[in-house]
Amino acid sequence: MSKIIRRSFSLFRGPSTSSLVRRAARDGHETIHIQRVHLQRRFFTKPRVVGTAFALGGTYAFLAWFDGVLEKLELEEEEGAVAGPKKSESDEGAREGREITDAEEDEVDEEEEEEGLIFFPTGFSRPKPKTFYKGSDPEWQEFVKIAPDRKRLDRIRAELVSTIRQLAVNSPQYTMRLGKINPQKGNTWIDVRFPDGPPIEYERPGYELTDELNFRKTTRDVHELHHQRMKNLLVPSAVANSLYQDSKRKAAVWWKDTKKYMGWQDKPETNTAQKLLTQFPAPPASAPTTPAASTTASSATTPLPAPSATPDGDKQATPSSSSPLGNPAYERFGLTLPDPTKVPTLDLSHFRHTFRHNHRHFHLSPPRGTFIVSGLIEIVGDRAKMTLDVTAAYDPKMGRYVMLRANLRHVVDYQQRPKGGS
């Protein structure tokens, strides 16, 4: 009785094979069949769903409580920081009559540059709220000085034009396409634009561990290039669009072939010119030199007799009888397997072309304190002329361009031939 109860409440121990055989022999059976059966439980069972819901609810409640504790700690720190200036004022009054030592300077630096030991990110990078320049900002004051100075703006425009044309003169690709380039010729259209605010910055939220082994909610700055790379990695819009265009093109080709094979496609009506051309016989492959040769050529235009079936049958039987693997078993039963050396290739040319067209390169924003100089610059050569769409960032403090980007707008050849033929 105890064995029966133990086996009934056991999850991993079942009856042994020998006991089953003895039991069958005792009951008078000569042959028994033992079949192992594995019963697999469903993944989304009711106890598992209820347990998962309780676990998620408890985790959310714990995180909410932990966030409230951190907010209380932050409020206490802010209250301590408000009471701190009173102490600092008394300390400054005591220090007025003497010099500040190096140890006191180190203490001040440590108080100002308090950073956490470890940073735990809790999400992806995100843009900070956009800010604008104030009238008291040094960047805006510099813009106010430059805006009415027309001579300086003309020098800045001329510097951009000379830089672009000099780069074109030194580039062998431009000279090969345009010919000899004259840096003094060409029209220009340059505008100067002062931004309303600094570039957008990015941050990553998270928690950091302080020196007192306390957690506090904070953010860390993230470079714009890193943010754009992560965005392209998580949201690959260029890859998805290229894959859609390539699949759409292949589906259209497949549907066209299917309609042609099933006879659903209407035969296009041939125009009159094609009908007139089909009425004339095709010219011979080689020009006849003698009357005998012309007779031979004319007789060669007669339809050839149908080939005999025996050679073709032999040719067709040869590849079917020989297996690429060279196994006599396959040759005996007449099996034909595909050649493993001939790997099927996938046409990805249209996908690559679309991806290069839709791929967005990383364009960094101009640094803080710079203004935008953009416009059209024409480059004139011996064979053709080219127009570039140029955008640059000029730093007035450094007195030079810190960023430069040029895109091709169009190319015009001096001698244009008809592509349809003469």
Coordinates of C-alpha atoms in Angstrom, one line a residue:
M1 CA 0.0 0.0 0.0
S2 CA 2.8 2.4 0.8
K3 CA 4.4 1.7 -2.6
I4 CA 1.2 2.5 -4.4
I5 CA 0.8 5.8 -2.4
R6 CA 4.5 6.7 -3.0
R7 CA 4.2 6.1 -6.8
S8 CA 0.9 8.0 -7.0
F9 CA 2.3 11.1 -5.4
S10 CA 5.7 10.9 -7.2
L11 CA 6.4 13.2 -10.1
F12 CA 9.7 11.9 -11.3
R13 CA 9.6 8.2 -10.3
G14 CA 7.5 5.7 -12.2
P15 CA 7.1 1.9 -12.2
S16 CA 10.1 0.0 -13.4
T17 CA 10.1 -2.2 -16.5
S18 CA 10.9 -5.4 -14.6
S19 CA 7.9 -4.9 -12.3
L20 CA 5.6 -4.5 -15.3
V21 CA 7.0 -7.6 -16.9
R22 CA 6.5 -9.7 -13.7
R23 CA 2.9 -8.3 -13.3
A24 CA 2.1 -9.2 -16.9
A25 CA 3.5 -12.8 -16.5
R26 CA 1.5 -13.2 -13.3
D27 CA -1.7 -12.2 -15.1
G28 CA -1.1 -14.7 -17.9
H29 CA 0.2 -12.4 -20.7
E30 CA 3.0 -13.8 -22.8
T31 CA 3.8 -10.6 -24.9
I32 CA 3.7 -7.1 -23.6
H33 CA 4.2 -3.8 -25.4
I34 CA 5.7 -0.9 -23.4
Q35 CA 5.3 2.5 -25.0
R36 CA 6.8 5.6 -23.5
V37 CA 4.6 8.7 -23.6
H38 CA 5.8 12.2 -22.9
L39 CA 3.0 14.6 -21.9
Q40 CA 4.0 18.2 -22.5
R41 CA 2.2 20.9 -20.5
R42 CA 1.0 24.0 -22.1
F43 CA 3.3 27.1 -21.7
F44 CA 0.5 29.6 -20.8
T45 CA -1.1 27.7 -18.0
K46 CA -3.4 29.4 -15.4
P47 CA -1.1 29.1 -12.4
R48 CA 1.8 30.4 -14.5
V49 CA -0.2 33.4 -15.7
V50 CA -1.4 34.2 -12.2
G51 CA 2.1 33.9 -10.8
T52 CA 3.6 36.1 -13.5
A53 CA 0.9 38.8 -12.9
F54 CA 1.6 38.8 -9.2
A55 CA 5.4 39.0 -9.8
L56 CA 5.0 41.9 -12.2
G57 CA 2.7 43.7 -9.9
G58 CA 5.0 43.3 -6.9
T59 CA 8.0 44.5 -8.9
Y60 CA 6.1 47.6 -10.1
A61 CA 5.0 48.4 -6.5
F62 CA 8.6 47.9 -5.2
L63 CA 10.0 50.2 -7.9
A64 CA 7.3 52.9 -7.2
W65 CA 8.2 52.7 -3.5
F66 CA 11.9 52.9 -4.2
D67 CA 11.4 55.9 -6.5
G68 CA 9.5 57.7 -3.7
V69 CA 12.3 57.0 -1.3
L70 CA 14.8 58.5 -3.7
E71 CA 12.6 61.6 -4.1
K72 CA 12.5 62.1 -0.4
L73 CA 16.3 61.8 -0.2
E74 CA 16.7 64.3 -3.0
L75 CA 14.4 66.8 -1.1
E76 CA 16.5 66.3 2.0
E77 CA 19.6 67.0 0.1
E78 CA 18.1 70.2 -1.4
E79 CA 17.1 71.4 2.0
G80 CA 20.6 70.7 3.2
A81 CA 22.0 72.6 0.2
V82 CA 19.7 75.6 1.1
A83 CA 21.1 75.6 4.7
G84 CA 24.6 75.2 3.4
P85 CA 25.1 78.8 2.0
K86 CA 24.6 80.2 5.5
K87 CA 27.6 78.2 6.7
S88 CA 29.6 79.1 3.6
E89 CA 28.9 82.9 4.2
S90 CA 30.2 82.6 7.8
D91 CA 33.2 80.6 6.6
E92 CA 33.9 83.3 3.9
G93 CA 33.7 86.0 6.6
A94 CA 36.2 84.1 8.6
R95 CA 38.5 83.7 5.6
E96 CA 38.4 87.3 4.5
G97 CA 41.4 88.2 6.5
R98 CA 43.6 85.4 5.2
E99 CA 44.6 83.6 2.1
I100 CA 42.8 80.4 0.9
T101 CA 44.9 77.3 1.2
D102 CA 45.2 74.5 -1.4
A103 CA 43.2 72.1 0.9
E104 CA 40.3 74.5 1.0
E105 CA 40.3 74.8 -2.8
D106 CA 40.2 71.0 -3.2
E107 CA 37.3 70.9 -0.8
V108 CA 35.4 73.5 -2.9
D109 CA 36.2 71.6 -6.1
E110 CA 35.0 68.3 -4.6
E111 CA 31.7 69.9 -3.5
E112 CA 31.1 71.4 -7.0
E113 CA 32.1 68.2 -8.9
E114 CA 30.2 65.6 -7.0
E115 CA 29.7 62.6 -9.4
G116 CA 28.4 59.1 -8.7
L117 CA 30.6 56.1 -8.5
I118 CA 28.5 53.9 -10.9
F119 CA 25.8 54.9 -13.4
F120 CA 22.9 52.4 -14.1
P121 CA 21.1 53.5 -17.3
T122 CA 17.3 52.8 -17.3
G123 CA 16.5 53.7 -20.9
F124 CA 17.8 54.9 -24.3
S125 CA 19.1 58.3 -25.1
R126 CA 16.6 61.1 -25.7
P127 CA 16.8 64.8 -26.8
K128 CA 16.9 67.5 -24.1
P129 CA 14.3 70.3 -24.2
K130 CA 15.3 72.9 -26.8
T131 CA 16.7 76.1 -25.5
F132 CA 17.2 79.5 -27.0
Y133 CA 19.8 82.2 -26.8
K134 CA 19.3 85.1 -24.4
G135 CA 20.2 88.7 -25.0
S136 CA 22.9 88.4 -22.3
D137 CA 24.6 85.3 -23.7
P138 CA 28.1 85.9 -25.2
E139 CA 27.1 84.0 -28.3
W140 CA 24.3 86.3 -29.1
Q141 CA 26.4 89.3 -28.3
E142 CA 28.9 88.1 -30.9
F143 CA 26.2 87.7 -33.5
V144 CA 25.0 91.2 -32.8
K145 CA 28.5 92.5 -33.6
I146 CA 28.9 90.5 -36.8
A147 CA 25.5 91.2 -38.4
P148 CA 26.0 94.9 -39.3
D149 CA 29.6 94.3 -40.4
R150 CA 29.1 93.9 -44.2
K151 CA 32.8 93.8 -45.0
R152 CA 33.4 90.9 -42.6
L153 CA 30.4 89.0 -44.0
D154 CA 31.7 89.4 -47.5
R155 CA 35.1 88.1 -46.5
I156 CA 33.4 85.1 -44.9
R157 CA 31.4 84.4 -48.1
A158 CA 34.5 84.8 -50.3
E159 CA 36.5 82.4 -48.0
L160 CA 33.8 79.7 -48.4
V161 CA 33.7 80.1 -52.2
S162 CA 37.5 80.0 -52.6
T163 CA 37.7 76.9 -50.3
I164 CA 35.1 75.0 -52.3
R165 CA 36.6 75.8 -55.7
Q166 CA 40.2 75.1 -54.5
L167 CA 39.0 71.7 -53.3
A168 CA 37.5 71.1 -56.7
V169 CA 40.7 72.1 -58.5
N170 CA 42.8 69.7 -56.4
S171 CA 40.3 66.8 -56.8
P172 CA 41.1 64.5 -59.9
Q173 CA 37.5 63.4 -60.1
Y174 CA 36.2 66.9 -60.6
T175 CA 38.9 67.7 -63.2
M176 CA 38.2 64.5 -65.0
R177 CA 34.5 65.3 -65.3
L178 CA 34.6 69.1 -65.8
G179 CA 38.0 69.5 -67.4
K180 CA 40.3 72.3 -66.4
I181 CA 38.6 74.3 -63.7
N182 CA 38.9 78.1 -63.5
P183 CA 38.5 79.1 -59.8
Q184 CA 37.7 82.7 -60.7
K185 CA 34.6 81.9 -62.8
G186 CA 31.1 81.0 -61.8
N187 CA 28.1 82.4 -60.0
T188 CA 27.4 82.2 -56.3
W189 CA 24.5 82.7 -54.0
I190 CA 25.5 82.7 -50.3
D191 CA 23.3 83.4 -47.3
V192 CA 24.3 83.9 -43.7
R193 CA 21.8 82.7 -41.0
F194 CA 22.2 83.1 -37.3
P195 CA 20.6 80.3 -35.2
D196 CA 18.0 81.0 -32.5
G197 CA 19.6 78.7 -30.0
P198 CA 22.4 76.2 -29.4
P199 CA 22.2 72.7 -30.9
I200 CA 20.0 70.1 -29.4
E201 CA 21.8 68.0 -26.8
Y202 CA 21.0 64.4 -25.8
E203 CA 20.9 62.6 -22.4
R204 CA 20.3 59.1 -21.0
P205 CA 18.2 58.6 -17.8
G206 CA 19.3 56.4 -15.0
Y207 CA 20.4 56.0 -11.4
E208 CA 23.8 56.5 -10.0
L209 CA 25.5 55.3 -6.8
T210 CA 27.0 58.2 -4.8
D211 CA 30.0 58.1 -2.4
E212 CA 27.6 57.7 0.5
L213 CA 26.3 54.5 -1.2
N214 CA 22.9 56.1 -2.0
F215 CA 21.0 55.9 -5.2
R216 CA 19.7 59.0 -6.9
K217 CA 17.9 59.6 -10.1
T218 CA 20.0 61.5 -12.7
T219 CA 20.9 61.7 -16.4
R220 CA 24.2 61.5 -18.3
D221 CA 25.0 63.4 -21.5
V222 CA 25.2 61.4 -24.7
H223 CA 27.0 62.4 -27.9
E224 CA 24.8 63.2 -30.9
L225 CA 26.7 60.7 -33.1
H226 CA 26.0 57.9 -30.6
H227 CA 22.3 58.8 -30.5
Q228 CA 22.0 58.7 -34.3
R229 CA 23.8 55.3 -34.5
M230 CA 21.5 53.8 -31.9
K231 CA 18.5 55.2 -33.7
N232 CA 19.5 53.7 -37.0
L233 CA 20.2 50.4 -35.3
L234 CA 16.9 50.2 -33.4
V235 CA 14.8 51.7 -36.2
P236 CA 16.4 50.6 -39.5
S237 CA 14.0 52.5 -41.7
A238 CA 16.5 52.5 -44.7
V239 CA 16.8 48.7 -44.6
A240 CA 13.1 48.2 -44.2
N241 CA 12.3 50.5 -47.1
S242 CA 15.0 48.9 -49.3
L243 CA 13.7 45.4 -48.5
Y244 CA 10.1 46.5 -49.3
Q245 CA 11.1 48.0 -52.7
D246 CA 13.1 44.9 -53.6
S247 CA 10.4 42.5 -52.6
K248 CA 7.8 44.6 -54.5
R249 CA 9.9 44.5 -57.6
K250 CA 10.5 40.8 -57.5
A251 CA 6.8 40.1 -56.8
A252 CA 5.8 42.2 -59.8
V253 CA 8.3 40.3 -62.0
W254 CA 7.0 36.9 -60.7
W255 CA 3.4 37.9 -61.3
K256 CA 4.2 39.0 -64.8
D257 CA 5.9 35.7 -65.6
T258 CA 2.9 33.8 -64.0
K259 CA 0.4 35.7 -66.2
K260 CA 2.5 35.0 -69.2
Y261 CA 2.7 31.3 -68.4
M262 CA -1.0 30.9 -67.7
G263 CA -2.0 32.9 -70.8
W264 CA -3.7 35.7 -68.9
Q265 CA -1.6 38.4 -70.4
D266 CA -3.0 40.1 -73.4
K267 CA -0.7 40.1 -76.5
P268 CA 0.5 43.6 -77.2
E269 CA -0.5 45.0 -80.5
T270 CA 2.5 45.4 -82.9
N271 CA 2.7 48.8 -84.5
T272 CA 2.9 49.4 -88.2
A273 CA 6.6 49.8 -88.4
Q274 CA 7.2 46.4 -86.8
K275 CA 4.7 44.8 -89.2
L276 CA 6.6 46.3 -92.2
L277 CA 9.9 45.1 -90.9
T278 CA 8.6 41.5 -90.5
Q279 CA 7.6 41.4 -94.1
F280 CA 11.2 41.6 -95.4
P281 CA 13.4 38.5 -95.1
A282 CA 16.3 38.6 -92.7
P283 CA 19.7 39.5 -94.3
P284 CA 22.3 36.8 -94.6
A285 CA 25.0 36.4 -91.9
S286 CA 27.9 37.2 -94.4
A287 CA 27.8 39.2 -97.6
P288 CA 27.9 37.0 -100.8
T289 CA 31.0 37.3 -102.9
T290 CA 30.1 35.1 -105.9
P291 CA 26.8 33.9 -107.4
A292 CA 27.7 30.4 -106.1
A293 CA 28.1 31.7 -102.7
S294 CA 24.8 33.6 -102.9
T295 CA 23.1 30.5 -104.0
T296 CA 24.6 28.6 -101.1
A297 CA 23.5 31.4 -98.7
S298 CA 20.0 31.4 -100.0
S299 CA 19.7 27.7 -99.7
A300 CA 21.1 28.0 -96.1
T301 CA 18.1 30.1 -95.2
T302 CA 15.7 27.2 -95.7
P303 CA 14.5 25.6 -92.5
L304 CA 16.7 22.9 -91.1
P305 CA 15.4 19.4 -90.7
A306 CA 14.4 18.3 -87.3
P307 CA 17.2 16.5 -85.4
S308 CA 16.8 12.8 -84.7
A309 CA 15.6 11.8 -81.3
T310 CA 18.3 9.2 -80.7
P311 CA 21.2 11.6 -80.0
D312 CA 19.0 13.9 -77.9
G313 CA 17.8 10.9 -75.9
D314 CA 21.4 9.9 -75.3
K315 CA 22.3 13.4 -74.3
Q316 CA 19.4 13.6 -71.9
A317 CA 20.0 10.2 -70.4
T318 CA 23.6 11.0 -69.8
P319 CA 23.2 13.7 -67.1
S320 CA 20.3 11.9 -65.5
S321 CA 22.2 8.6 -65.2
S322 CA 25.3 10.3 -63.7
S323 CA 24.9 11.7 -60.2
P324 CA 27.1 14.6 -59.2
L325 CA 27.9 12.8 -56.0
G326 CA 29.3 9.7 -57.9
N327 CA 27.5 7.2 -55.5
P328 CA 26.8 3.8 -57.2
A329 CA 23.6 3.5 -55.1
Y330 CA 22.2 6.6 -56.8
E331 CA 23.2 5.4 -60.2
R332 CA 21.5 2.0 -59.5
F333 CA 18.1 3.5 -58.6
G334 CA 18.4 6.3 -61.2
L335 CA 18.3 9.1 -58.7
T336 CA 19.5 12.6 -59.7
L337 CA 20.6 15.0 -57.0
P338 CA 21.4 18.7 -57.4
D339 CA 25.0 19.6 -57.7
P340 CA 26.2 20.9 -54.3
T341 CA 28.9 23.0 -56.0
K342 CA 26.3 25.1 -57.8
V343 CA 25.0 27.3 -55.0
P344 CA 21.9 29.4 -55.9
T345 CA 22.6 33.1 -55.9
L346 CA 20.2 35.8 -54.8
D347 CA 20.0 39.0 -56.8
L348 CA 20.5 41.9 -54.4
S349 CA 21.6 44.6 -56.8
H350 CA 18.3 46.5 -56.6
F351 CA 18.3 46.2 -52.8
R352 CA 21.9 47.6 -52.6
H353 CA 21.0 50.5 -55.0
T354 CA 17.9 51.4 -53.0
F355 CA 19.8 51.1 -49.7
R356 CA 22.5 53.5 -50.9
H357 CA 19.8 55.9 -52.0
N358 CA 17.8 55.8 -48.7
H359 CA 20.7 55.5 -46.3
R360 CA 20.9 58.5 -44.1
H361 CA 24.4 59.6 -43.3
F362 CA 25.3 61.0 -39.9
H363 CA 24.9 64.8 -40.0
L364 CA 26.1 66.5 -36.9
S365 CA 24.6 69.8 -35.7
P366 CA 26.9 72.9 -35.8
P367 CA 28.6 73.5 -32.5
R368 CA 27.5 76.1 -30.0
G369 CA 28.4 79.7 -30.9
T370 CA 28.6 79.1 -34.7
F371 CA 26.4 80.5 -37.4
I372 CA 25.3 78.9 -40.7
V373 CA 26.7 80.0 -44.1
S374 CA 24.9 78.2 -47.0
G375 CA 24.1 78.7 -50.6
L376 CA 24.9 77.6 -54.2
I377 CA 28.4 77.7 -55.7
E378 CA 29.0 77.2 -59.4
I379 CA 32.3 75.5 -60.6
V380 CA 33.2 76.1 -64.2
G381 CA 35.4 73.9 -66.3
D382 CA 36.4 73.4 -69.9
R383 CA 33.8 70.7 -70.7
A384 CA 31.0 71.3 -68.2
K385 CA 29.9 73.3 -65.2
M386 CA 28.7 72.1 -61.9
T387 CA 26.5 73.6 -59.1
L388 CA 27.0 72.5 -55.5
D389 CA 24.6 73.0 -52.6
V390 CA 27.0 74.0 -49.7
T391 CA 26.3 74.3 -46.0
A392 CA 29.0 75.3 -43.5
A393 CA 29.4 76.4 -39.9
Y394 CA 31.6 79.4 -39.1
D395 CA 33.1 80.1 -35.7
P396 CA 33.6 83.8 -35.2
K397 CA 35.9 83.3 -32.1
M398 CA 38.2 81.0 -34.0
G399 CA 37.9 82.9 -37.3
R400 CA 37.5 79.8 -39.5
Y401 CA 35.0 77.2 -40.7
V402 CA 34.6 74.2 -38.4
M403 CA 32.1 72.2 -40.5
L404 CA 31.5 71.9 -44.2
R405 CA 29.1 69.8 -46.2
A406 CA 28.6 69.9 -50.0
N407 CA 26.0 68.1 -52.1
L408 CA 25.8 67.9 -55.9
R409 CA 22.8 69.8 -57.4
H410 CA 23.3 69.3 -61.1
V411 CA 25.9 69.1 -63.9
V412 CA 25.5 70.8 -67.3
D413 CA 27.7 69.7 -70.3
Y414 CA 28.6 72.3 -72.9
Q415 CA 28.0 69.8 -75.7
Q416 CA 24.9 67.7 -75.3
R417 CA 24.2 64.9 -77.8
P418 CA 20.8 63.4 -78.4
K419 CA 20.5 60.1 -76.6
G420 CA 17.8 58.8 -79.0
G421 CA 20.2 58.7 -81.9
S422 CA 20.8 60.9 -84.9

